[in-house]
mmCIF file of C-alpha atoms in Angstrom:
data_model
loop_
_atom_site.group_PDB
_atom_site.id
_atom_site.type_symbol
_atom_site.label_atom_id
_atom_site.label_comp_id
_atom_site.label_asym_id
_atom_site.label_seq_id
_atom_site.Cartn_x
_atom_site.Cartn_y
_atom_site.Cartn_z
ATOM 1 C CA MET T 1 -31.675 37.479 -111.322
ATOM 2 C CA ALA T 2 -32.910 35.203 -114.119
ATOM 3 C CA CYS T 3 -36.646 34.613 -113.740
ATOM 4 C CA HIS T 4 -37.159 31.472 -115.842
ATOM 5 C CA VAL T 5 -36.134 27.886 -115.160
ATOM 6 C CA SER T 6 -34.092 27.524 -118.351
ATOM 7 C CA GLU T 7 -32.277 30.832 -117.792
ATOM 8 C CA VAL T 8 -31.147 29.738 -114.325
ATOM 9 C CA LEU T 9 -30.046 26.264 -115.390
ATOM 10 C CA ARG T 10 -27.988 27.534 -118.335
ATOM 11 C CA HIS T 11 -25.384 28.734 -115.827
ATOM 12 C CA ASN T 12 -24.606 25.144 -114.794
ATOM 13 C CA ARG T 13 -23.368 23.022 -117.696
ATOM 14 C CA GLU T 14 -23.978 19.650 -116.062
ATOM 15 C CA LEU T 15 -27.516 20.529 -114.997
ATOM 16 C CA TRP T 16 -28.251 22.142 -118.349
ATOM 17 C CA ASP T 17 -27.283 18.966 -120.184
ATOM 18 C CA GLN T 18 -29.585 16.995 -117.897
ATOM 19 C CA PHE T 19 -32.427 19.483 -118.240
ATOM 20 C CA SER T 20 -32.222 19.545 -122.032
ATOM 21 C CA PHE T 21 -31.907 15.723 -122.085
ATOM 22 C CA LYS T 22 -28.686 15.847 -124.106
ATOM 23 C CA GLY T 23 -27.598 12.646 -122.382
ATOM 24 C CA ILE T 24 -31.015 11.020 -122.532
ATOM 25 C CA SER T 25 -29.862 7.751 -124.139
ATOM 26 C CA THR T 26 -27.215 7.208 -121.464
ATOM 27 C CA LEU T 27 -29.605 8.243 -118.698
ATOM 28 C CA ASN T 28 -32.322 5.882 -119.899
ATOM 29 C CA GLN T 29 -29.860 3.020 -120.214
ATOM 30 C CA GLU T 30 -28.588 3.521 -116.682
ATOM 31 C CA TYR T 31 -31.749 4.538 -114.829
ATOM 32 C CA GLY T 32 -34.753 3.947 -117.038
ATOM 33 C CA HIS T 33 -35.309 0.329 -116.048
ATOM 34 C CA VAL T 34 -34.293 0.489 -112.396
ATOM 35 C CA ARG T 35 -36.812 -1.272 -110.168
ATOM 36 C CA ASN T 36 -37.271 -0.664 -106.462
ATOM 37 C CA VAL T 37 -34.092 1.353 -105.946
ATOM 38 C CA ILE T 38 -34.575 3.975 -103.244
ATOM 39 C CA GLY T 39 -31.205 5.718 -102.943
ATOM 40 C CA ASP T 40 -30.620 7.111 -106.429
ATOM 41 C CA ARG T 41 -30.108 10.871 -106.674
ATOM 42 C CA PHE T 42 -31.950 11.067 -109.972
ATOM 43 C CA LEU T 43 -35.088 9.781 -108.270
ATOM 44 C CA THR T 44 -35.245 10.552 -104.567
ATOM 45 C CA ARG T 45 -33.660 13.995 -104.466
ATOM 46 C CA PRO T 46 -34.803 17.028 -106.499
ATOM 47 C CA TYR T 47 -31.226 18.210 -106.920
ATOM 48 C CA MET T 48 -32.038 20.396 -109.914
ATOM 49 C CA SER T 49 -34.873 22.128 -108.057
ATOM 50 C CA GLU T 50 -32.572 22.561 -105.054
ATOM 51 C CA TYR T 51 -30.150 24.388 -107.354
ATOM 52 C CA LEU T 52 -32.954 26.602 -108.668
ATOM 53 C CA ARG T 53 -33.888 27.466 -105.102
ATOM 54 C CA ARG T 54 -30.290 28.332 -104.160
ATOM 55 C CA GLU T 55 -30.028 30.580 -107.207
ATOM 56 C CA GLY T 56 -33.073 32.551 -106.092
ATOM 57 C CA PHE T 57 -35.767 31.052 -108.317
ATOM 58 C CA SER T 58 -39.093 30.755 -106.524
ATOM 59 C CA LEU T 59 -42.776 30.400 -107.282
ATOM 60 C CA GLU T 60 -45.649 31.943 -105.367
ATOM 61 C CA TYR T 61 -48.948 30.110 -105.059
ATOM 62 C CA PRO T 62 -52.532 31.220 -104.346
ATOM 63 C CA ASP T 63 -53.526 32.194 -100.805
ATOM 64 C CA GLY T 64 -49.961 32.088 -99.542
ATOM 65 C CA LYS T 65 -49.585 28.329 -100.054
ATOM 66 C CA GLY T 66 -45.999 27.133 -99.727
ATOM 67 C CA PHE T 67 -46.005 24.568 -102.535
ATOM 68 C CA ALA T 68 -48.404 22.781 -104.858
ATOM 69 C CA VAL T 69 -49.630 19.222 -105.265
ATOM 70 C CA CYS T 70 -51.057 18.347 -108.668
ATOM 71 C CA LEU T 71 -53.648 15.586 -108.227
ATOM 72 C CA THR T 72 -54.278 13.421 -111.279
ATOM 73 C CA HIS T 73 -56.155 10.255 -112.242
ATOM 74 C CA ASP T 74 -55.592 8.122 -115.332
ATOM 75 C CA VAL T 75 -58.888 6.529 -116.340
ATOM 76 C CA ASP T 76 -57.504 3.266 -117.723
ATOM 77 C CA GLU T 77 -60.556 1.161 -116.952
ATOM 78 C CA ILE T 78 -64.295 1.825 -116.950
ATOM 79 C CA TYR T 79 -65.435 -1.796 -117.054
ATOM 80 C CA PRO T 80 -63.527 -4.134 -114.689
ATOM 81 C CA PRO T 81 -61.630 -6.944 -116.449
ATOM 82 C CA LEU T 82 -62.580 -10.416 -115.209
ATOM 83 C CA ARG T 83 -59.405 -10.599 -113.126
ATOM 84 C CA HIS T 84 -60.373 -7.406 -111.269
ATOM 85 C CA THR T 85 -63.886 -8.758 -110.715
ATOM 86 C CA ALA T 86 -62.574 -12.027 -109.289
ATOM 87 C CA LEU T 87 -60.079 -10.333 -106.957
ATOM 88 C CA SER T 88 -62.534 -7.712 -105.701
ATOM 89 C CA SER T 89 -65.344 -10.231 -105.210
ATOM 90 C CA ALA T 90 -63.056 -12.561 -103.264
ATOM 91 C CA SER T 91 -61.768 -9.674 -101.167
ATOM 92 C CA SER T 92 -65.314 -8.528 -100.357
ATOM 93 C CA LEU T 93 -66.337 -12.068 -99.423
ATOM 94 C CA THR T 94 -63.311 -12.464 -97.138
ATOM 95 C CA ARG T 95 -64.318 -9.288 -95.282
ATOM 96 C CA GLY T 96 -67.958 -10.358 -95.066
ATOM 97 C CA ASP T 97 -69.020 -7.533 -97.373
ATOM 98 C CA LEU T 98 -71.813 -9.256 -99.302
ATOM 99 C CA GLU T 99 -73.109 -6.028 -100.844
ATOM 100 C CA GLY T 100 -69.639 -5.252 -102.151
ATOM 101 C CA MET T 101 -69.359 -8.734 -103.596
ATOM 102 C CA LYS T 102 -72.719 -8.337 -105.357
ATOM 103 C CA LYS T 103 -71.678 -4.957 -106.726
ATOM 104 C CA HIS T 104 -68.608 -6.446 -108.394
ATOM 105 C CA LEU T 105 -70.311 -9.636 -109.583
ATOM 106 C CA LEU T 106 -73.693 -8.419 -110.821
ATOM 107 C CA TRP T 107 -73.095 -5.059 -112.512
ATOM 108 C CA ARG T 108 -72.824 -6.687 -115.945
ATOM 109 C CA LEU T 109 -76.392 -7.994 -115.592
ATOM 110 C CA LYS T 110 -77.689 -4.496 -114.809
ATOM 111 C CA GLY T 111 -75.827 -2.661 -117.570
ATOM 112 C CA LYS T 112 -72.708 -0.595 -118.230
ATOM 113 C CA LYS T 113 -73.798 2.396 -116.169
ATOM 114 C CA TYR T 114 -73.638 0.229 -113.019
ATOM 115 C CA SER T 115 -69.925 -0.492 -113.405
ATOM 116 C CA PRO T 116 -68.145 0.037 -110.057
ATOM 117 C CA TYR T 117 -65.431 1.941 -111.906
ATOM 118 C CA ILE T 118 -67.796 4.771 -112.818
ATOM 119 C CA ASN T 119 -66.838 6.434 -109.571
ATOM 120 C CA PHE T 120 -65.909 10.034 -110.354
ATOM 121 C CA ARG T 121 -68.363 11.539 -107.876
ATOM 122 C CA GLU T 122 -66.860 9.470 -105.049
ATOM 123 C CA ILE T 123 -63.298 10.467 -105.925
ATOM 124 C CA MET T 124 -64.177 14.154 -106.128
ATOM 125 C CA GLU T 125 -66.021 13.954 -102.813
ATOM 126 C CA ILE T 126 -62.923 12.552 -101.099
ATOM 127 C CA GLU T 127 -60.833 15.394 -102.496
ATOM 128 C CA ARG T 128 -63.440 18.012 -101.670
ATOM 129 C CA ARG T 129 -63.107 17.148 -97.980
ATOM 130 C CA TYR T 130 -59.528 18.383 -98.155
ATOM 131 C CA GLY T 131 -60.173 21.435 -100.303
ATOM 132 C CA ALA T 132 -58.651 19.782 -103.374
ATOM 133 C CA THR T 133 -59.463 19.439 -107.062
ATOM 134 C CA SER T 134 -57.914 17.107 -109.624
ATOM 135 C CA SER T 135 -57.498 16.090 -113.259
ATOM 136 C CA PHE T 136 -59.010 13.016 -114.920
ATOM 137 C CA TYR T 137 -57.299 11.832 -118.117
ATOM 138 C CA PHE T 138 -59.582 9.790 -120.399
ATOM 139 C CA LEU T 139 -58.641 7.465 -123.246
ATOM 140 C CA ALA T 140 -60.157 8.308 -126.627
ATOM 141 C CA THR T 141 -58.867 5.483 -128.797
ATOM 142 C CA ASP T 142 -60.073 2.042 -129.847
ATOM 143 C CA LYS T 143 -56.557 0.562 -129.995
ATOM 144 C CA ASP T 144 -54.603 -0.654 -126.976
ATOM 145 C CA VAL T 145 -51.670 -2.978 -126.440
ATOM 146 C CA LEU T 146 -53.615 -5.223 -124.015
ATOM 147 C CA ARG T 147 -57.332 -5.088 -124.861
ATOM 148 C CA PHE T 148 -60.196 -2.826 -125.765
ATOM 149 C CA ARG T 149 -60.771 -0.392 -122.871
ATOM 150 C CA TYR T 150 -63.927 1.688 -123.439
ATOM 151 C CA ASP T 151 -65.745 3.979 -125.861
ATOM 152 C CA ILE T 152 -65.378 7.578 -124.745
ATOM 153 C CA GLU T 153 -68.758 8.246 -126.371
ATOM 154 C CA ASP T 154 -70.390 6.205 -123.583
ATOM 155 C CA LEU T 155 -69.073 8.663 -120.980
ATOM 156 C CA GLU T 156 -70.547 11.964 -122.124
ATOM 157 C CA GLY T 157 -72.540 12.353 -118.916
ATOM 158 C CA GLU T 158 -69.570 11.411 -116.730
ATOM 159 C CA LEU T 159 -67.355 14.003 -118.409
ATOM 160 C CA GLY T 160 -69.963 16.605 -117.538
ATOM 161 C CA ILE T 161 -70.034 15.415 -113.925
ATOM 162 C CA VAL T 162 -66.244 15.818 -113.678
ATOM 163 C CA ALA T 163 -66.346 19.321 -115.143
ATOM 164 C CA ASP T 164 -69.337 20.389 -113.031
ATOM 165 C CA GLY T 165 -67.433 19.175 -109.968
ATOM 166 C CA GLY T 166 -64.690 21.713 -110.644
ATOM 167 C CA CYS T 167 -62.219 19.132 -111.912
ATOM 168 C CA GLU T 168 -60.436 18.813 -115.238
ATOM 169 C CA VAL T 169 -61.149 16.559 -118.205
ATOM 170 C CA GLY T 170 -57.834 15.773 -119.929
ATOM 171 C CA LEU T 171 -56.621 13.340 -122.579
ATOM 172 C CA HIS T 172 -54.880 10.084 -121.710
ATOM 173 C CA GLY T 173 -53.077 9.583 -124.991
ATOM 174 C CA GLY T 174 -53.296 6.052 -126.355
ATOM 175 C CA TYR T 175 -50.465 3.538 -126.238
ATOM 176 C CA TYR T 176 -49.611 4.232 -129.884
ATOM 177 C CA ALA T 177 -50.170 8.003 -129.862
ATOM 178 C CA PHE T 178 -46.958 9.349 -128.351
ATOM 179 C CA ASP T 179 -44.947 9.385 -131.594
ATOM 180 C CA SER T 180 -47.807 10.228 -133.954
ATOM 181 C CA PRO T 181 -48.996 13.837 -134.258
ATOM 182 C CA GLU T 182 -51.971 12.568 -136.254
ATOM 183 C CA LYS T 183 -53.113 10.184 -133.509
ATOM 184 C CA ILE T 184 -52.639 12.813 -130.797
ATOM 185 C CA SER T 185 -54.751 15.340 -132.696
ATOM 186 C CA GLU T 186 -57.376 12.742 -133.639
ATOM 187 C CA GLU T 187 -57.812 11.578 -130.037
ATOM 188 C CA LYS T 188 -58.000 15.167 -128.807
ATOM 189 C CA ARG T 189 -60.739 15.996 -131.332
ATOM 190 C CA ARG T 190 -62.688 12.874 -130.380
ATOM 191 C CA LEU T 191 -62.582 13.675 -126.660
ATOM 192 C CA GLU T 192 -63.465 17.336 -127.201
ATOM 193 C CA LYS T 193 -66.435 16.368 -129.366
ATOM 194 C CA VAL T 194 -67.880 14.148 -126.638
ATOM 195 C CA PHE T 195 -66.973 16.579 -123.869
ATOM 196 C CA ASN T 196 -68.221 19.585 -125.855
ATOM 197 C CA GLY T 197 -65.356 21.579 -124.392
ATOM 198 C CA LYS T 198 -61.676 22.365 -124.770
ATOM 199 C CA VAL T 199 -59.048 19.876 -123.591
ATOM 200 C CA THR T 200 -55.620 21.302 -122.711
ATOM 201 C CA GLY T 201 -53.974 18.667 -120.459
ATOM 202 C CA TYR T 202 -52.266 15.425 -121.487
ATOM 203 C CA ARG T 203 -50.585 12.304 -120.154
ATOM 204 C CA ASN T 204 -49.660 9.395 -122.391
ATOM 205 C CA HIS T 205 -50.680 5.825 -121.572
ATOM 206 C CA TYR T 206 -47.862 3.840 -119.923
ATOM 207 C CA LEU T 207 -45.877 7.112 -119.807
ATOM 208 C CA ARG T 208 -44.692 6.481 -123.374
ATOM 209 C CA PHE T 209 -42.904 9.536 -124.748
ATOM 210 C CA ARG T 210 -40.387 10.493 -127.407
ATOM 211 C CA LEU T 211 -38.027 13.298 -126.387
ATOM 212 C CA PRO T 212 -38.340 16.021 -127.504
ATOM 213 C CA GLU T 213 -40.743 15.252 -130.362
ATOM 214 C CA THR T 214 -43.853 14.406 -128.336
ATOM 215 C CA TRP T 215 -43.789 17.833 -126.661
ATOM 216 C CA GLU T 216 -43.791 19.469 -130.078
ATOM 217 C CA TYR T 217 -46.669 17.275 -131.281
ATOM 218 C CA LEU T 218 -48.667 18.251 -128.190
ATOM 219 C CA ARG T 219 -47.967 21.936 -128.710
ATOM 220 C CA GLN T 220 -49.083 21.699 -132.323
ATOM 221 C CA ALA T 221 -52.298 19.966 -131.234
ATOM 222 C CA GLY T 222 -53.133 22.827 -128.868
ATOM 223 C CA PHE T 223 -52.250 21.333 -125.488
ATOM 224 C CA ARG T 224 -51.078 23.775 -122.826
ATOM 225 C CA TYR T 225 -49.369 21.221 -120.597
ATOM 226 C CA ASP T 226 -48.160 17.630 -120.331
ATOM 227 C CA THR T 227 -47.594 15.479 -117.248
ATOM 228 C CA THR T 228 -46.075 12.317 -118.703
ATOM 229 C CA ILE T 229 -42.418 12.739 -117.757
ATOM 230 C CA GLY T 230 -41.844 10.404 -114.844
ATOM 231 C CA ASN T 231 -40.810 6.866 -114.031
ATOM 232 C CA ASN T 232 -43.424 4.113 -114.108
ATOM 233 C CA ARG T 233 -41.265 1.717 -112.098
ATOM 234 C CA ILE T 234 -40.210 3.815 -109.124
ATOM 235 C CA ALA T 235 -41.472 6.927 -107.342
ATOM 236 C CA GLY T 236 -39.215 9.957 -107.465
ATOM 237 C CA PHE T 237 -38.084 13.116 -109.205
ATOM 238 C CA LYS T 238 -37.369 12.359 -112.838
ATOM 239 C CA ASN T 239 -34.235 14.281 -113.755
ATOM 240 C CA GLY T 240 -34.137 15.896 -110.325
ATOM 241 C CA LEU T 241 -37.001 18.340 -110.889
ATOM 242 C CA CYS T 242 -40.076 19.135 -108.825
ATOM 243 C CA HIS T 243 -40.699 22.449 -110.602
ATOM 244 C CA PRO T 244 -42.857 22.891 -113.698
ATOM 245 C CA TYR T 245 -40.833 23.935 -116.715
ATOM 246 C CA ARG T 246 -40.910 24.642 -120.418
ATOM 247 C CA PRO T 247 -39.031 21.846 -122.216
ATOM 248 C CA TYR T 248 -35.979 22.611 -124.303
ATOM 249 C CA ASP T 249 -35.338 21.081 -127.710
ATOM 250 C CA ALA T 250 -31.568 20.566 -127.761
ATOM 251 C CA ILE T 251 -31.684 19.522 -131.417
ATOM 252 C CA LYS T 252 -33.387 22.690 -132.660
ATOM 253 C CA ASN T 253 -31.880 24.798 -129.864
ATOM 254 C CA ARG T 254 -35.144 26.354 -128.737
ATOM 255 C CA GLU T 255 -37.725 26.251 -125.975
ATOM 256 C CA ILE T 256 -41.019 24.466 -126.628
ATOM 257 C CA ASP T 257 -44.143 26.426 -125.744
ATOM 258 C CA ILE T 258 -45.763 23.920 -123.425
ATOM 259 C CA VAL T 259 -45.629 23.407 -119.648
ATOM 260 C CA GLU T 260 -44.315 20.120 -118.257
ATOM 261 C CA LEU T 261 -45.562 19.036 -114.828
ATOM 262 C CA PRO T 262 -43.176 16.156 -114.030
ATOM 263 C CA LEU T 263 -44.796 13.101 -112.469
ATOM 264 C CA THR T 264 -43.341 12.140 -109.082
ATOM 265 C CA LEU T 265 -45.589 9.739 -107.193
ATOM 266 C CA SER T 266 -48.119 7.128 -108.296
ATOM 267 C CA ASP T 267 -50.100 4.265 -106.825
ATOM 268 C CA PHE T 268 -48.590 1.876 -109.359
ATOM 269 C CA THR T 269 -44.968 2.596 -108.445
ATOM 270 C CA LEU T 270 -45.685 2.313 -104.728
ATOM 271 C CA MET T 271 -47.591 -0.948 -105.199
ATOM 272 C CA ASN T 272 -44.583 -2.383 -107.003
ATOM 273 C CA THR T 273 -41.995 -1.155 -104.504
ATOM 274 C CA ARG T 274 -41.253 -4.276 -102.475
ATOM 275 C CA VAL T 275 -41.028 -2.807 -99.015
ATOM 276 C CA PRO T 276 -43.464 -2.836 -96.048
ATOM 277 C CA PHE T 277 -46.501 -0.557 -96.221
ATOM 278 C CA SER T 278 -45.033 1.708 -93.542
ATOM 279 C CA ARG T 279 -41.931 2.208 -95.682
ATOM 280 C CA LYS T 280 -44.091 3.091 -98.677
ATOM 281 C CA TRP T 281 -45.571 5.934 -96.628
ATOM 282 C CA GLU T 282 -42.082 7.091 -95.641
ATOM 283 C CA ILE T 283 -41.184 7.278 -99.330
ATOM 284 C CA ALA T 284 -44.308 9.289 -100.164
ATOM 285 C CA LYS T 285 -43.834 11.622 -97.193
ATOM 286 C CA SER T 286 -40.183 12.199 -98.067
ATOM 287 C CA LEU T 287 -41.104 13.226 -101.614
ATOM 288 C CA ILE T 288 -43.796 15.590 -100.336
ATOM 289 C CA ASP T 289 -41.364 17.126 -97.847
ATOM 290 C CA SER T 290 -38.740 17.624 -100.560
ATOM 291 C CA ALA T 291 -41.237 19.398 -102.818
ATOM 292 C CA GLU T 292 -42.255 21.626 -99.918
ATOM 293 C CA LYS T 293 -38.638 22.570 -99.142
ATOM 294 C CA CYS T 294 -38.092 23.554 -102.774
ATOM 295 C CA GLY T 295 -41.406 25.380 -103.068
ATOM 296 C CA GLY T 296 -42.121 23.167 -106.039
ATOM 297 C CA VAL T 297 -44.957 21.073 -107.449
ATOM 298 C CA LEU T 298 -45.467 17.403 -106.590
ATOM 299 C CA THR T 299 -47.554 15.574 -109.185
ATOM 300 C CA VAL T 300 -49.493 12.565 -107.893
ATOM 301 C CA LEU T 301 -51.154 9.893 -110.048
ATOM 302 C CA TRP T 302 -53.831 7.666 -108.497
ATOM 303 C CA HIS T 303 -55.668 5.536 -111.075
ATOM 304 C CA SER T 304 -59.436 5.922 -110.930
ATOM 305 C CA ASP T 305 -60.070 2.162 -110.738
ATOM 306 C CA ALA T 306 -58.055 1.954 -107.485
ATOM 307 C CA PHE T 307 -60.926 3.684 -105.658
ATOM 308 C CA ASN T 308 -63.660 1.074 -106.212
ATOM 309 C CA ASN T 309 -61.481 -1.994 -106.269
ATOM 310 C CA SER T 310 -62.080 -3.969 -103.085
ATOM 311 C CA HIS T 311 -58.740 -5.768 -103.127
ATOM 312 C CA LEU T 312 -57.009 -2.357 -103.317
ATOM 313 C CA SER T 313 -59.033 -0.658 -100.571
ATOM 314 C CA GLY T 314 -55.885 0.082 -98.578
ATOM 315 C CA TRP T 315 -54.705 2.359 -101.365
ATOM 316 C CA VAL T 316 -57.768 4.595 -101.032
ATOM 317 C CA LYS T 317 -56.806 5.165 -97.401
ATOM 318 C CA PHE T 318 -53.223 5.784 -98.512
ATOM 319 C CA TYR T 319 -54.425 8.449 -100.965
ATOM 320 C CA GLU T 320 -56.455 10.119 -98.233
ATOM 321 C CA LYS T 321 -53.388 10.050 -96.010
ATOM 322 C CA ILE T 322 -51.501 11.946 -98.718
ATOM 323 C CA LEU T 323 -54.299 14.527 -98.951
ATOM 324 C CA LYS T 324 -54.474 14.950 -95.187
ATOM 325 C CA TYR T 325 -50.716 15.381 -94.844
ATOM 326 C CA CYS T 326 -50.486 17.829 -97.752
ATOM 327 C CA GLN T 327 -53.340 19.852 -96.274
ATOM 328 C CA SER T 328 -51.471 20.000 -92.950
ATOM 329 C CA ARG T 329 -48.382 21.290 -94.805
ATOM 330 C CA ASN T 330 -50.333 24.157 -96.405
ATOM 331 C CA ALA T 331 -50.151 22.752 -99.929
ATOM 332 C CA TRP T 332 -52.244 24.026 -102.806
ATOM 333 C CA MET T 333 -53.882 20.828 -104.088
ATOM 334 C CA ALA T 334 -55.248 21.432 -107.552
ATOM 335 C CA SER T 335 -55.661 20.093 -111.076
ATOM 336 C CA GLY T 336 -53.017 20.193 -113.776
ATOM 337 C CA ARG T 337 -55.028 22.816 -115.629
ATOM 338 C CA GLU T 338 -55.118 25.117 -112.609
ATOM 339 C CA ILE T 339 -51.454 24.709 -111.743
ATOM 340 C CA SER T 340 -50.130 24.996 -115.297
ATOM 341 C CA GLY T 341 -52.293 28.056 -115.882
ATOM 342 C CA TRP T 342 -50.953 29.649 -112.704
ATOM 343 C CA VAL T 343 -47.261 29.057 -113.476
ATOM 344 C CA GLU T 344 -47.068 29.317 -117.271
ATOM 345 C CA ASP T 345 -45.973 32.971 -117.272
ATOM 346 C CA LYS T 346 -43.668 32.452 -114.259
ATOM 347 C CA ILE T 347 -41.398 29.660 -115.483
#
């Protein structure tokens, strides 16, 4: 029996072409801009992972866990934009939460370190209650398509708090980095200098990616895994996979030495899926159940600013609901670094 993902998929021409993204231009044209479509096989059903399972491919996880959930946070904001401040203050006032309103209105008078979005301890504490760890991906660039975000140099102490809490510090590649090996390497060096440690995990801002070149740029820069490949408009299994894999360069006809943890579920996609809240949970639960059946890995993205944003408080409870359900299903909930390190010699 073939023991690697690519070896199994080579036996099925249609799936191999999908896996190696030979039809990527057609696929992107047809599915890349779909919004709020629930019934598409490329998104809701991990058909490629189902095939792997039928062909005998399986992964084992620590402590007899049946599947894995990779918990991740993109740190897009450290200092709330004025719009966030207005929405959160109004939400706090509506609920009679005067302290919350003060927190969102007055932090600028106290100084940067009082920003409500410096909340990594709180996030890790939530996850700790469910036996989970996670990855935090930080920006390390001064250039952004919308506005200046933050100086990573201001967060040296926070990076240490994340690492000391057993979680991962990763790079959130800038908007313009995905097709520039120089920018990727420069941002990695900048983050590692502030962190005073090695950074091996990556996700690009806005999920921007050039196939297959960005994988090669990341490998050259020393990253061990990426978790960008997903859909930022709808939750689901990009290309039908819920298993980690080593990407294949169809142009050069070779495997790329990096692990891809495909992104399946995010707060942003659920927020923008125009269905009732109860239906949003059904979507999330269905994706979790599918990953469990395949013995795969479900990657979850919950932006760090969603946790201390009063007008998004319902999404903190939603995240906890995910953690609670995954714990009940015997999932291994861990960071991208832990999961990629565990599977890299098994895929």
